[in-house]
Short mmCIF file of C-alpha atoms in Angstrom, two decimals:
data_model
loop_
_atom_site.label_atom_id
_atom_site.label_comp_id
_atom_site.label_asym_id
_atom_site.label_seq_id
_atom_site.Cartn_x
_atom_site.Cartn_y
_atom_site.Cartn_z
CA MET A 1 132.21 107.15 141.91
CA VAL A 2 131.06 105.26 144.99
CA LYS A 3 134.01 103.32 146.42
CA ASN A 4 132.28 100.22 147.83
CA PRO A 5 128.59 100.28 146.89
CA GLU A 6 126.28 97.80 148.57
CA VAL A 7 123.68 97.92 145.79
CA SER A 8 123.97 98.49 142.05
CA VAL A 9 120.93 99.89 140.27
CA CYS A 10 121.39 99.05 136.60
CA VAL A 11 119.39 100.89 133.94
CA PRO A 12 119.56 99.57 130.35
CA ALA A 13 118.51 102.55 128.22
CA TYR A 14 117.55 102.67 124.55
CA GLN A 15 115.81 105.67 122.96
CA ALA A 16 114.84 106.60 126.51
CA GLU A 17 114.59 110.39 126.29
CA ARG A 18 110.95 110.67 127.34
CA TYR A 19 111.12 109.14 130.82
CA LEU A 20 114.81 108.67 131.63
CA ALA A 21 115.25 111.82 133.73
CA GLY A 22 112.34 110.87 136.00
CA THR A 23 113.66 107.34 136.36
CA LEU A 24 117.11 108.56 137.39
CA ARG A 25 115.69 111.08 139.83
CA SER A 26 113.68 108.32 141.53
CA VAL A 27 116.90 106.36 142.06
CA LEU A 28 119.02 109.29 143.23
CA ALA A 29 116.31 110.24 145.77
CA GLN A 30 116.60 106.91 147.65
CA SER A 31 116.72 106.96 151.45
CA PHE A 32 119.41 104.24 151.22
CA ARG A 33 122.58 106.04 150.20
CA ASN A 34 125.34 103.49 149.56
CA PHE A 35 124.54 102.52 145.99
CA GLU A 36 125.77 103.10 142.48
CA LEU A 37 123.60 103.87 139.46
CA VAL A 38 124.87 102.29 136.24
CA VAL A 39 123.23 103.33 132.97
CA VAL A 40 124.08 101.47 129.77
CA ASP A 41 123.09 103.54 126.77
CA ASN A 42 122.42 101.04 124.00
CA ALA A 43 123.67 103.30 121.18
CA SER A 44 120.59 105.53 121.40
CA THR A 45 120.14 108.16 118.68
CA ASP A 46 117.65 110.37 120.53
CA ARG A 47 118.42 112.73 123.46
CA THR A 48 119.32 109.92 125.88
CA ALA A 49 123.03 110.85 126.00
CA GLU A 50 122.22 114.54 126.38
CA ILE A 51 119.91 113.85 129.32
CA LEU A 52 122.54 111.70 131.01
CA ARG A 53 125.09 114.54 130.74
CA GLN A 54 122.73 116.78 132.72
CA PHE A 55 123.13 114.64 135.85
CA ASP A 56 126.14 115.45 137.98
CA ASP A 57 126.17 112.87 140.76
CA PRO A 58 129.14 110.72 141.86
CA ARG A 59 126.86 107.69 142.17
CA LEU A 60 126.02 107.78 138.44
CA ARG A 61 128.21 105.93 135.96
CA VAL A 62 127.35 105.90 132.24
CA VAL A 63 128.46 103.27 129.72
CA ARG A 64 127.62 103.55 126.03
CA ASN A 65 127.52 100.69 123.55
CA ARG A 66 129.14 101.31 120.19
CA ALA A 67 126.33 99.47 118.42
CA VAL A 68 122.83 98.40 119.42
CA LEU A 69 122.87 95.10 121.31
CA PRO A 70 119.94 92.66 121.56
CA VAL A 71 117.88 93.21 124.69
CA ALA A 72 119.24 90.26 126.67
CA ASP A 73 122.84 91.15 125.79
CA ASN A 74 122.33 94.77 126.80
CA TRP A 75 120.73 93.81 130.11
CA ASN A 76 123.53 91.35 130.80
CA ARG A 77 126.08 94.04 130.09
CA ALA A 78 124.34 96.37 132.53
CA VAL A 79 124.76 93.79 135.29
CA ALA A 80 128.32 93.00 134.17
CA GLU A 81 129.19 96.66 134.73
CA SER A 82 127.88 96.56 138.31
CA ARG A 83 130.30 96.48 141.27
CA ALA A 84 128.00 95.78 144.23
CA PRO A 85 126.99 92.40 145.69
CA LEU A 86 123.27 93.20 145.27
CA VAL A 87 121.69 94.22 141.97
CA LYS A 88 118.45 95.80 140.82
CA LEU A 89 117.51 96.09 137.13
CA LEU A 90 115.35 99.11 136.35
CA CYS A 91 113.80 99.82 132.96
CA ALA A 92 114.41 103.37 131.78
CA ASP A 93 110.76 104.36 132.08
CA ASP A 94 109.97 102.87 135.50
CA LEU A 95 110.25 104.46 138.95
CA LEU A 96 111.41 103.42 142.43
CA HIS A 97 109.68 104.20 145.69
CA PRO A 98 112.02 106.44 147.78
CA ARG A 99 112.56 103.65 150.32
CA CYS A 100 112.78 100.75 147.86
CA LEU A 101 116.50 100.07 148.29
CA GLU A 102 116.33 100.56 152.06
CA TRP A 103 113.56 98.00 152.44
CA GLN A 104 114.89 95.39 150.04
CA HIS A 105 118.53 95.68 151.09
CA ALA A 106 117.51 94.99 154.70
CA VAL A 107 115.61 91.83 153.75
CA LEU A 108 118.26 90.32 151.49
CA THR A 109 121.27 91.06 153.69
CA ARG A 110 119.81 89.63 156.89
CA ASP A 111 118.90 86.26 155.32
CA PRO A 112 121.68 84.52 153.34
CA GLY A 113 119.25 81.76 152.35
CA LEU A 114 117.33 84.13 150.07
CA ALA A 115 118.11 84.44 146.38
CA LEU A 116 115.36 86.86 145.37
CA VAL A 117 113.26 89.51 147.07
CA CYS A 118 110.37 91.14 145.24
CA GLY A 119 107.89 93.81 146.25
CA ARG A 120 104.51 94.78 145.04
CA ARG A 121 104.32 97.48 142.40
CA THR A 122 102.02 100.24 141.21
CA MET A 123 101.01 100.52 137.57
CA VAL A 124 101.23 104.08 136.22
CA ASN A 125 100.25 105.61 132.90
CA GLU A 126 102.25 107.83 130.58
CA GLU A 127 101.74 110.83 132.87
CA SER A 128 102.89 108.82 135.93
CA ARG A 129 99.38 108.73 137.37
CA PRO A 130 98.56 105.48 139.21
CA MET A 131 96.24 103.12 137.36
CA SER A 132 96.41 100.21 139.80
CA ARG A 133 98.14 100.16 143.19
CA ASN A 134 99.86 97.39 145.15
CA ARG A 135 99.68 94.75 142.46
CA GLY A 136 101.26 91.33 142.51
CA LEU A 137 102.55 88.69 144.93
CA ARG A 138 99.14 87.32 145.81
CA GLY A 139 99.81 84.39 148.13
CA LEU A 140 103.54 85.11 147.99
CA LEU A 141 104.07 87.62 150.80
CA GLY A 142 106.74 86.72 153.32
CA ARG A 143 109.34 83.97 153.03
CA HIS A 144 108.67 81.01 150.75
CA ALA A 145 110.68 77.98 149.70
CA SER A 146 111.79 78.23 146.10
CA GLU A 147 109.98 75.04 145.10
CA ASP A 148 106.66 76.40 146.37
CA VAL A 149 107.18 79.67 144.50
CA VAL A 150 107.93 77.93 141.21
CA ARG A 151 104.80 75.80 141.55
CA ARG A 152 102.79 78.99 142.13
CA VAL A 153 104.36 80.50 139.00
CA VAL A 154 103.12 77.53 137.00
CA ARG A 155 99.64 77.74 138.54
CA HIS A 156 99.39 81.49 137.92
CA GLY A 157 99.64 81.26 134.14
CA GLY A 158 101.58 84.53 133.92
CA ASN A 159 104.26 86.31 135.93
CA PRO A 160 103.16 86.61 139.58
CA LEU A 161 106.60 87.81 140.74
CA GLY A 162 106.66 91.05 138.79
CA GLU A 163 108.89 93.15 136.59
CA PRO A 164 112.62 93.86 137.19
CA ALA A 165 112.01 97.12 139.09
CA ALA A 166 110.32 95.13 141.86
CA ALA A 167 113.20 92.68 142.35
CA LEU A 168 116.57 92.62 144.10
CA PHE A 169 119.04 89.75 143.74
CA ARG A 170 122.65 88.79 144.36
CA ARG A 171 125.30 89.35 141.69
CA LEU A 172 126.95 86.01 142.50
CA ASP A 173 123.68 84.17 141.86
CA PHE A 174 123.10 86.06 138.60
CA ASP A 175 126.54 85.06 137.33
CA ALA A 176 126.08 81.47 138.50
CA VAL A 177 122.89 80.96 136.47
CA GLY A 178 124.24 82.71 133.38
CA GLY A 179 122.23 85.93 133.46
CA PHE A 180 119.37 86.73 131.12
CA ASP A 181 118.58 84.05 128.54
CA GLY A 182 118.39 85.46 125.02
CA ARG A 183 116.01 82.70 123.95
CA TRP A 184 113.20 84.63 125.60
CA LYS A 185 111.93 88.10 124.74
CA PHE A 186 108.68 88.73 126.61
CA PRO A 187 109.16 86.50 129.71
CA MET A 188 112.92 87.11 129.96
CA ASP A 189 112.63 88.44 133.51
CA LEU A 190 110.49 85.55 134.76
CA ALA A 191 112.93 83.05 133.25
CA LEU A 192 115.70 84.67 135.28
CA TRP A 193 113.66 84.74 138.50
CA VAL A 194 113.05 81.00 138.26
CA ARG A 195 116.72 80.24 137.64
CA LEU A 196 117.73 82.43 140.56
CA LEU A 197 115.40 80.39 142.75
CA GLU A 198 117.65 77.41 142.07
CA ARG A 199 120.12 79.24 144.32
CA GLY A 200 117.88 80.07 147.28
CA ASP A 201 114.45 80.99 148.56
CA PHE A 202 112.08 83.89 147.94
CA TYR A 203 110.72 86.77 150.00
CA GLY A 204 107.69 88.81 148.96
CA MET A 205 107.33 92.30 150.42
CA ARG A 206 103.99 93.84 151.25
CA GLN A 207 105.14 97.33 150.24
CA SER A 208 104.75 98.69 146.73
CA VAL A 209 108.43 99.30 145.94
CA ALA A 210 108.27 100.47 142.34
CA ALA A 211 106.07 101.86 139.59
CA PHE A 212 105.79 100.01 136.29
CA ARG A 213 104.83 102.28 133.40
CA ILE A 214 102.18 101.19 130.93
CA SER A 215 102.40 103.20 127.73
CA ARG A 216 100.64 103.18 124.40
CA GLY A 217 103.89 102.21 122.70
CA SER A 218 103.81 98.87 124.52
CA LEU A 219 100.24 98.03 123.59
CA SER A 220 101.24 96.06 120.49
CA ASP A 221 103.46 93.85 122.65
CA ALA A 222 100.64 93.31 125.15
CA LEU A 223 98.28 92.21 122.40
CA ASP A 224 100.83 90.14 120.49
CA ASP A 225 100.08 86.43 120.34
CA THR A 226 103.83 85.79 120.16
CA GLY A 227 104.34 86.99 123.73
CA TYR A 228 101.52 84.83 125.02
CA ALA A 229 102.87 81.79 123.21
CA GLU A 230 106.33 82.45 124.61
CA GLN A 231 104.94 82.70 128.11
CA ARG A 232 103.20 79.36 127.73
CA ARG A 233 106.37 77.71 126.38
CA LEU A 234 108.40 79.00 129.31
CA THR A 235 105.79 77.79 131.79
CA GLY A 236 105.84 74.38 130.14
CA GLU A 237 109.62 74.24 130.35
CA ILE A 238 109.54 75.18 134.03
CA ALA A 239 106.84 72.62 134.76
CA GLY A 240 108.86 69.93 133.00
CA THR A 241 112.01 70.52 135.05
CA PRO A 242 112.24 67.47 137.37
CA GLU A 243 113.80 69.22 140.36
CA TRP A 244 110.79 71.53 140.78
CA ARG A 245 108.47 68.54 141.13
CA VAL A 246 105.54 70.40 139.62
CA ARG A 247 102.33 68.40 139.87
CA LYS A 248 100.01 67.69 136.97
CA ARG A 249 97.28 69.61 138.80
CA ASP A 250 99.52 72.70 138.89
CA ARG A 251 99.95 72.51 135.14
CA LEU A 252 96.23 72.16 134.51
CA VAL A 253 95.39 75.10 136.79
CA GLY A 254 98.01 77.26 135.06
CA ALA A 255 96.70 76.40 131.60
CA ALA A 256 93.18 77.34 132.72
CA LYS A 257 94.28 80.63 134.30
CA ALA A 258 96.65 81.79 131.55
CA PRO A 259 93.99 83.39 129.29
CA SER A 260 92.52 85.44 132.15
CA ALA A 261 96.00 86.56 133.29
CA ARG A 262 96.64 87.74 129.75
CA LEU A 263 93.33 89.58 129.54
CA ARG A 264 93.95 91.40 132.83
CA ARG A 265 97.27 92.66 131.56
CA GLN A 266 95.86 93.65 128.18
CA ALA A 267 93.08 95.61 129.88
CA LEU A 268 95.63 97.85 131.62
CA PHE A 269 97.32 98.66 128.33
CA VAL A 270 93.99 99.43 126.67
CA VAL A 271 93.08 101.79 129.52
CA ALA A 272 96.50 103.45 129.22
CA ARG A 273 95.89 104.05 125.52
CA ALA A 274 92.50 105.63 126.24
CA GLN A 275 93.98 107.86 128.93
CA GLY A 276 96.78 108.89 126.60
CA ARG A 277 94.33 109.87 123.90
CA ARG A 278 92.35 111.99 126.36
CA THR A 279 95.56 113.73 127.41
CA ASP A 280 96.45 114.40 123.78
CA ARG A 281 93.01 115.94 123.20
CA ASP A 282 93.37 118.11 126.30
CA VAL A 283 96.76 119.36 125.15
CA THR A 284 95.43 120.08 121.68
CA ALA A 285 92.40 121.92 123.06
CA THR A 286 94.65 124.04 125.29
CA ALA A 287 96.85 124.91 122.34
CA ASP A 288 93.84 125.85 120.18
CA HIS A 289 92.13 127.87 122.94
CA PRO A 290 94.79 129.26 125.28
CA GLU A 291 93.65 131.11 128.36
CA GLU A 292 93.57 134.86 127.94
#
């Protein structure tokens, strides 16, 4: 166990056997060394626990839930188990760039006025091959006042700040805003980012700090009207919060852009499904006609 970690990387894991080992290896290979890796196994019934037992590293700490918790509760528990002042949430199928913690730790520790630092990310398919590099943070690179960032969120129509793997925040701020809000399923991360910005400003990094995996299993979520409707409700709630002083023009631009933001995201999932099918055919063909 790390005595006084500076960063906690928290991985909420549920039925994570397929990608978990690669995710953990990407964390343990970080150039920044003073961190802990906390994995909360959400009562998985697959090989998740077995895979975790294969890792013998003092920085890794495993917690297992007795019963399956709702997503927000499990993610909140993962952060609750952390012991460092800075926290990164990492889904059990995503990956970190080897210098991710080094870069983001340096930014957040040298500027106490920041509440959230995010980097660009690379989208990868089921085989970890890049589909789209250096995505996100358009117009948000460098330091920005929280109010300006929230207005840009509203104008974007989606989530311009990115997934949890791309973000680093302070544990004190997370506790102060109450953690993840269980009212939201699909935009749960964006809802947290906006609340964290009540506590300080934002910094967007030019580097691609993480890889977000797009798999066929997530396609139904990407195409689900429920997720889109939830995103629009959250945006409306943000826009209606008086302290952000969101202009009517921002709201109108966001409403106009939302369908195209959704289509761009859906397109990546559709491509991932097609690539996965090609891989399945290649594997089948190899099995049917092995090399002599």
